[in-house]
Short mmCIF file of C-alpha atoms and ligand atoms in Angstrom, two decimals:
data_model
loop_
_atom_site.label_atom_id
_atom_site.label_comp_id
_atom_site.label_asym_id
_atom_site.label_seq_id
_atom_site.Cartn_x
_atom_site.Cartn_y
_atom_site.Cartn_z
CA MET A 1 9.42 1.19 -1.46
CA ARG A 2 12.69 1.82 0.18
CA ARG A 3 14.61 -1.11 1.59
CA MET A 4 17.40 1.12 2.79
CA ALA A 5 17.41 2.23 6.37
CA ILE A 6 15.65 5.46 7.09
CA GLY A 7 16.57 7.81 9.87
CA VAL A 8 15.04 6.91 13.18
CA LEU A 9 13.05 9.86 14.39
CA GLY A 10 11.87 10.59 17.90
CA LEU A 11 11.49 7.40 19.83
CA SER A 12 8.84 8.40 22.31
CA PHE A 13 6.13 6.29 20.73
CA LEU A 14 2.75 6.94 22.11
CA SER A 15 0.98 4.02 23.62
CA SER A 16 -1.16 1.82 21.46
CA VAL A 17 -4.68 2.81 20.60
CA GLY A 18 -6.84 -0.22 21.16
CA LEU A 19 -5.34 -3.66 21.35
CA LEU A 20 -6.20 -6.11 18.66
CA VAL A 21 -6.26 -9.76 19.54
CA ALA A 22 -6.60 -11.76 16.36
CA GLY A 23 -7.72 -14.90 18.13
CA GLN A 24 -10.65 -13.05 19.68
CA ALA A 25 -11.50 -11.02 16.64
CA ARG A 26 -14.28 -13.18 15.28
CA PRO A 27 -17.60 -13.59 17.04
CA GLU A 28 -18.38 -17.17 17.99
CA GLY A 29 -21.41 -19.21 17.02
CA GLY A 30 -23.98 -18.12 14.48
CA ASP A 31 -22.50 -14.69 14.01
CA GLY A 32 -19.16 -16.26 13.23
CA SER A 33 -20.53 -18.38 10.41
CA LYS A 34 -22.36 -15.35 9.00
CA VAL A 35 -19.14 -13.38 9.04
CA ASP A 36 -17.37 -16.33 7.39
CA ALA A 37 -19.95 -16.38 4.61
CA THR A 38 -19.56 -12.63 4.13
CA ILE A 39 -15.80 -12.92 3.90
CA ARG A 40 -15.96 -15.86 1.50
CA GLY A 41 -18.27 -13.84 -0.74
CA LEU A 42 -15.94 -10.85 -0.70
CA ILE A 43 -12.91 -13.03 -1.44
CA LYS A 44 -14.70 -14.43 -4.49
CA ALA A 45 -15.33 -10.93 -5.81
CA VAL A 46 -11.60 -10.19 -6.17
CA ASP A 47 -10.97 -9.94 -9.91
CA PRO A 48 -7.41 -10.57 -11.16
CA GLU A 49 -8.38 -9.50 -14.68
CA ARG A 50 -9.48 -6.11 -13.44
CA MET A 51 -6.22 -5.81 -11.52
CA SER A 52 -4.28 -6.73 -14.65
CA LYS A 53 -6.04 -4.09 -16.76
CA ASN A 54 -5.35 -1.49 -14.11
CA ILE A 55 -1.65 -2.30 -13.77
CA PHE A 56 -1.11 -2.16 -17.52
CA TYR A 57 -2.91 1.16 -17.67
CA LEU A 58 -0.81 2.63 -14.86
CA ALA A 59 2.59 1.15 -15.74
CA LYS A 60 2.58 0.84 -19.53
CA ASP A 61 -0.15 2.19 -21.75
CA PRO A 62 -1.20 4.98 -21.68
CA LEU A 63 0.89 5.84 -18.59
CA PRO A 64 4.46 4.49 -18.71
CA TYR A 65 5.32 6.24 -15.41
CA ARG A 66 3.70 7.95 -12.45
CA LYS A 67 6.00 10.82 -11.59
CA LEU A 68 5.62 14.53 -11.04
CA ASN A 69 8.67 15.41 -13.15
CA LEU A 70 7.48 13.71 -16.33
CA THR A 71 4.67 14.91 -18.56
CA LEU A 72 4.00 12.97 -21.76
CA PRO A 73 4.30 14.96 -25.01
CA GLY A 74 1.06 16.77 -25.80
CA HIS A 75 -0.43 16.05 -22.34
CA ALA A 76 -1.57 18.79 -19.99
CA LYS A 77 -0.72 17.01 -16.73
CA ASN A 78 2.27 15.10 -15.41
CA THR A 79 2.03 11.32 -15.32
CA LEU A 80 1.41 11.13 -11.56
CA TYR A 81 -1.53 13.54 -11.83
CA GLU A 82 -2.84 11.44 -14.71
CA ALA A 83 -2.57 8.36 -12.51
CA ASP A 84 -4.42 10.24 -9.74
CA ASP A 85 -7.20 11.02 -12.19
CA TYR A 86 -7.43 7.38 -13.28
CA LEU A 87 -7.65 6.13 -9.69
CA THR A 88 -10.18 8.83 -8.84
CA GLY A 89 -12.34 7.80 -11.79
CA LYS A 90 -12.31 4.15 -10.74
CA LEU A 91 -13.10 5.00 -7.13
CA GLU A 92 -15.91 7.37 -8.05
CA ALA A 93 -17.36 4.74 -10.34
CA ALA A 94 -17.40 2.43 -7.32
CA GLY A 95 -19.38 5.03 -5.39
CA TYR A 96 -16.66 6.69 -3.32
CA HIS A 97 -15.95 10.34 -2.75
CA VAL A 98 -12.23 11.00 -3.19
CA GLU A 99 -10.45 13.50 -0.93
CA ARG A 100 -7.09 14.96 -1.99
CA GLU A 101 -4.41 16.19 0.42
CA GLY A 102 -1.62 18.21 -1.16
CA VAL A 103 1.96 17.80 0.08
CA GLN A 104 5.02 19.69 -1.15
CA VAL A 105 7.70 17.33 -2.47
CA GLN A 106 10.72 17.21 -4.75
CA ALA A 107 11.99 14.60 -7.17
CA PHE A 108 15.09 12.69 -6.12
CA ARG A 109 18.27 13.32 -8.05
CA ARG A 110 20.05 10.36 -9.60
CA ASP A 111 23.54 9.26 -8.61
CA THR A 112 24.78 6.77 -11.18
CA THR A 113 27.85 5.92 -9.11
CA LYS A 114 25.61 4.05 -6.65
CA PRO A 115 24.19 0.54 -7.21
CA LYS A 116 21.30 0.52 -9.68
CA ASN A 117 18.60 -0.16 -7.11
CA ALA A 118 19.71 2.70 -4.85
CA GLN A 119 20.56 5.55 -7.20
CA TYR A 120 18.14 7.99 -5.60
CA SER A 121 19.95 10.89 -4.00
CA PRO A 122 18.72 13.98 -2.18
CA PRO A 123 17.47 16.93 -4.23
CA LYS A 124 19.11 20.35 -4.00
CA PRO A 125 17.12 23.21 -2.47
CA GLU A 126 16.93 24.89 -5.88
CA ASP A 127 15.31 21.85 -7.51
CA PRO A 128 11.61 22.27 -8.37
CA TRP A 129 8.91 21.66 -5.80
CA TYR A 130 5.65 19.97 -6.72
CA THR A 131 2.35 19.33 -5.01
CA ALA A 132 1.91 15.58 -4.62
CA TYR A 133 -1.53 14.38 -3.56
CA ASN A 134 -2.55 11.80 -1.03
CA LEU A 135 -5.83 10.30 -2.23
CA TYR A 136 -8.29 9.12 0.39
CA VAL A 137 -11.60 7.30 0.32
CA GLU A 138 -13.45 6.09 3.36
CA LYS A 139 -16.33 3.88 4.41
CA LYS A 140 -17.72 5.15 7.71
CA GLY A 141 -18.34 2.53 10.36
CA ARG A 142 -21.92 2.13 11.53
CA SER A 143 -21.07 0.86 15.04
CA HIS A 144 -17.57 2.17 15.76
CA PRO A 145 -16.89 5.03 13.34
CA ASP A 146 -14.09 6.27 15.62
CA LYS A 147 -12.05 3.10 15.06
CA ILE A 148 -10.20 3.31 11.78
CA ILE A 149 -8.61 0.54 9.72
CA VAL A 150 -6.24 1.91 7.06
CA VAL A 151 -5.30 0.22 3.78
CA CYS A 152 -2.53 2.12 2.00
CA ALA A 153 -0.27 1.88 -1.04
CA HIS A 154 2.21 4.25 -2.63
CA LYS A 155 1.13 5.01 -6.15
CA ASP A 156 4.09 6.90 -7.62
CA SER A 157 6.93 5.45 -9.69
CA GLN A 158 10.60 6.28 -9.18
CA SER A 159 11.23 10.00 -9.65
CA TRP A 160 14.97 9.64 -10.39
CA ILE A 161 14.79 7.04 -13.14
CA ASP A 162 12.44 6.14 -15.99
CA SER A 163 11.08 2.97 -14.44
CA PRO A 164 7.44 1.94 -14.89
CA GLY A 165 7.47 0.86 -11.24
CA ALA A 166 5.08 -2.00 -11.91
CA ASN A 167 6.11 -4.19 -8.98
CA ASP A 168 7.13 -1.09 -7.00
CA ASN A 169 4.34 -0.21 -6.58
CA GLY A 170 1.81 -0.29 -9.39
CA ILE A 171 0.81 -3.73 -8.17
CA GLY A 172 0.09 -2.56 -4.62
CA THR A 173 -1.75 0.46 -6.00
CA VAL A 174 -4.14 -1.73 -7.97
CA GLY A 175 -4.31 -4.16 -5.05
CA ALA A 176 -5.58 -1.47 -2.69
CA LEU A 177 -7.93 -0.29 -5.46
CA GLU A 178 -9.29 -3.83 -5.76
CA ILE A 179 -9.94 -4.04 -2.02
CA ALA A 180 -11.76 -0.69 -2.18
CA CYS A 181 -13.86 -1.80 -5.16
CA VAL A 182 -14.81 -5.10 -3.53
CA LEU A 183 -15.68 -3.38 -0.24
CA ALA A 184 -17.76 -0.71 -1.98
CA ARG A 185 -20.97 -2.58 -1.16
CA TYR A 186 -19.88 -3.77 2.28
CA SER A 187 -21.25 -1.92 5.28
CA PRO A 188 -18.50 -1.90 7.92
CA GLU A 189 -18.81 -1.70 11.68
CA CYS A 190 -15.59 0.35 11.96
CA THR A 191 -14.35 2.98 9.54
CA ILE A 192 -12.23 1.62 6.69
CA ARG A 193 -9.96 4.24 5.16
CA PHE A 194 -7.96 3.86 1.96
CA LEU A 195 -4.90 5.96 1.25
CA TRP A 196 -2.86 6.16 -1.95
CA CYS A 197 0.33 8.03 -1.11
CA ASN A 198 3.72 8.82 -2.71
CA GLU A 199 7.03 7.35 -1.62
CA GLU A 200 9.36 7.70 -4.62
CA HIS A 201 9.54 11.48 -4.26
CA THR A 202 10.74 13.23 -1.11
CA PRO A 203 9.50 13.62 1.55
CA TRP A 204 7.19 10.61 1.61
CA THR A 205 3.60 11.82 1.67
CA SER A 206 2.57 8.98 4.01
CA LYS A 207 4.45 10.88 6.73
CA THR A 208 2.08 13.81 6.35
CA ALA A 209 -0.89 11.46 6.27
CA ALA A 210 0.17 9.72 9.48
CA GLN A 211 1.19 12.89 11.32
CA LYS A 212 -2.02 14.70 10.40
CA ALA A 213 -4.04 11.71 11.57
CA LYS A 214 -2.23 11.83 14.91
CA GLU A 215 -2.79 15.59 15.24
CA ARG A 216 -6.50 15.08 14.62
CA GLY A 217 -6.54 12.33 17.24
CA ASP A 218 -7.65 9.66 14.77
CA ASN A 219 -7.94 6.25 16.42
CA ILE A 220 -6.16 4.15 13.77
CA VAL A 221 -6.28 0.56 15.02
CA ALA A 222 -4.63 -1.16 12.05
CA VAL A 223 -2.60 -0.24 8.98
CA PHE A 224 -2.16 -2.63 6.05
CA ASN A 225 0.42 -1.38 3.54
CA THR A 226 0.30 -3.16 0.18
CA ASP A 227 3.69 -2.69 -1.46
CA GLY A 228 5.34 -5.13 -3.84
CA ILE A 229 2.63 -7.75 -3.35
CA GLY A 230 3.43 -11.03 -5.05
CA VAL A 231 6.96 -9.86 -5.92
CA LYS A 232 9.74 -12.44 -5.44
CA THR A 233 12.87 -13.86 -7.01
CA ALA A 234 12.91 -15.00 -10.63
CA ALA A 235 13.43 -18.59 -9.43
CA GLU A 236 10.45 -18.45 -7.08
CA THR A 237 8.28 -16.96 -9.81
CA ALA A 238 9.38 -19.63 -12.30
CA ALA A 239 8.54 -22.31 -9.73
CA GLY A 240 5.00 -20.93 -9.49
CA LYS A 241 5.26 -19.97 -5.84
CA LYS A 242 2.55 -17.72 -4.42
CA THR A 243 4.06 -15.90 -1.50
CA ASN A 244 3.33 -13.19 1.01
CA VAL A 245 5.40 -11.77 3.82
CA SER A 246 3.76 -9.68 6.53
CA ALA A 247 6.48 -7.54 8.11
CA TYR A 248 5.82 -5.74 11.36
CA THR A 249 7.76 -3.44 13.68
CA LYS A 250 5.90 -3.57 16.99
CA PRO A 251 4.01 -6.28 18.93
CA GLU A 252 0.74 -4.67 17.82
CA GLY A 253 1.85 -5.18 14.23
CA LYS A 254 2.81 -8.77 14.95
CA ARG A 255 -0.81 -9.45 15.83
CA LEU A 256 -1.84 -8.24 12.38
CA ALA A 257 0.79 -10.49 10.78
CA GLU A 258 -0.60 -13.41 12.77
CA LEU A 259 -4.07 -12.51 11.58
CA MET A 260 -2.84 -12.63 7.97
CA ALA A 261 -1.65 -16.21 8.59
CA GLU A 262 -4.89 -17.13 10.31
CA VAL A 263 -7.15 -15.95 7.48
CA ASN A 264 -4.89 -17.49 4.85
CA THR A 265 -5.49 -20.88 6.49
CA ARG A 266 -9.11 -20.35 7.45
CA TYR A 267 -10.20 -19.34 3.96
CA ALA A 268 -7.77 -21.69 2.15
CA ILE A 269 -6.38 -18.76 0.17
CA GLY A 270 -3.24 -20.66 -0.78
CA LEU A 271 -0.44 -18.25 -0.01
CA GLU A 272 2.91 -19.33 1.32
CA GLN A 273 2.54 -16.89 4.19
CA ARG A 274 5.24 -15.91 6.63
CA MET A 275 5.99 -13.05 8.97
CA VAL A 276 9.11 -11.02 9.60
CA GLU A 277 10.05 -8.53 12.30
CA ARG A 278 11.53 -5.35 10.88
CA THR A 279 14.62 -4.00 12.55
CA ARG A 280 13.19 -0.48 12.39
CA PRO A 281 10.13 1.26 10.97
CA GLY A 282 10.21 1.45 7.17
CA ASP A 283 8.09 2.01 4.08
CA ASP A 284 4.69 3.65 4.39
CA ASP A 285 3.64 1.45 7.31
CA GLY A 286 6.71 2.85 9.07
CA SER A 287 5.36 6.38 8.68
CA PHE A 288 2.38 5.32 10.79
CA VAL A 289 4.54 3.55 13.37
CA LEU A 290 6.69 6.67 13.72
CA ALA A 291 3.57 8.81 14.15
CA GLY A 292 2.43 6.63 17.07
CA TYR A 293 0.37 3.94 15.37
CA PRO A 294 2.18 0.68 16.15
CA ALA A 295 -0.40 -1.70 14.64
CA ALA A 296 1.00 -1.51 11.13
CA ILE A 297 2.34 -4.06 8.65
CA ILE A 298 3.55 -4.24 5.10
CA ASN A 299 2.35 -7.08 2.90
CA ILE A 300 5.05 -7.82 0.34
CA GLY A 301 5.93 -10.84 -1.77
CA SER A 302 9.45 -11.46 -0.48
CA TRP A 303 11.82 -10.43 2.31
CA PRO A 304 14.50 -9.49 1.46
CA TYR A 305 12.86 -8.08 -1.63
CA GLY A 306 13.60 -10.47 -4.46
CA ASP A 307 12.92 -8.48 -7.62
CA PRO A 308 16.05 -8.40 -9.82
CA GLU A 309 14.59 -5.36 -11.64
CA TYR A 310 14.03 -3.39 -8.42
CA HIS A 311 14.20 0.36 -9.15
CA SER A 312 15.27 -0.24 -12.75
CA GLU A 313 13.76 0.37 -16.18
CA GLY A 314 12.92 -3.33 -16.33
CA ASP A 315 10.23 -3.16 -13.62
CA VAL A 316 7.50 -3.65 -16.24
CA PRO A 317 3.93 -4.92 -15.80
CA GLU A 318 4.57 -8.09 -17.80
CA ARG A 319 6.72 -9.26 -14.89
CA THR A 320 4.09 -8.75 -12.19
CA ASP A 321 2.49 -11.88 -10.74
CA VAL A 322 -1.08 -10.65 -10.71
CA LYS A 323 -2.45 -14.03 -9.57
CA ASN A 324 -0.16 -13.95 -6.56
CA ALA A 325 -1.08 -10.32 -5.89
CA ALA A 326 -4.78 -11.23 -6.09
CA LEU A 327 -4.29 -13.88 -3.39
CA THR A 328 -2.62 -11.27 -1.19
CA VAL A 329 -5.55 -8.94 -1.85
CA GLN A 330 -7.92 -11.72 -0.78
CA ALA A 331 -6.01 -12.34 2.44
CA THR A 332 -5.77 -8.63 3.23
CA LEU A 333 -9.48 -8.22 2.57
CA ALA A 334 -10.24 -11.16 4.87
CA ALA A 335 -8.01 -9.70 7.60
CA VAL A 336 -9.62 -6.25 7.31
CA VAL A 337 -13.16 -7.62 7.54
CA THR A 338 -12.26 -10.00 10.39
CA LEU A 339 -10.92 -7.06 12.36
CA ASP A 340 -13.89 -4.93 11.41
CA GLN A 341 -16.33 -7.53 12.68
CA GLY A 342 -14.41 -8.22 15.85
CA LEU A 343 -13.52 -4.79 17.09
ZN1 LIG B 401 10.87 2.02 -4.36
#
């Protein structure tokens, strides 16, 4: 993720596509209790051990990084392509068909005169270009296939430094994977689309994803970005806190943040949940806001981001709080299905 300000692009945001009202999202009466039972069952299926195995695979062994400009000795593909293959294998095993969208990107250069967590610097035109892939899977809605709920996570590690990028954002990558795996047997009313994108190379591939969606006229009614889930200060981690912050840019996003709080309470998930208004669009949710999809939030463990190893070699999987991340996955899952049932 990028906590630094990004340039504000054109400000003529298109009007919202479909208003979501969290308080009205769940059918009343018998239907409501059936939906509750469905959601409780899905929440129970979230598997922290599976998440842990996946994060160690993607951020330690056999893949220490996920970057286009690093190929392990004796390997045929760079580490990001290897990560793509791993995710594809898991998703196909869960019954999905994976679509790939190629985007031309460069690695960032490194400027060691800047603070450690912000040493990325723009590439030169002569630096190599690579094809980075957005990975998509989708469950088509049976009642409202035109309404699309997006769950996204950036899957790459930092291109300018040899960091495993476990908290940023191996943990969100496996979190979105877990939601996809749990929802594999769920039959949604709306379309649920998963996107694994790239945000530690430039340009961010979520921008292409969001802009292409807008060009196609996709009716994206909600975007949940999982980035840095469960990540917080060393003191908070030592104290055993289980936190989530839902940060939004627009009123439509605020409704999603409120829904996160509502499901956390309703299903007794146990997160210390709060919401924050962003000063401007940012991260991969920001790519969607800038493309004209205002109902977008990031779920992240702390705000400001509390990881002392942010963008450094010390962002290793041993430091991830998988239990915290699994609670965030549960809450996100509950919010997605609540919206799906209520739209
Ligand atoms: Zn980052």
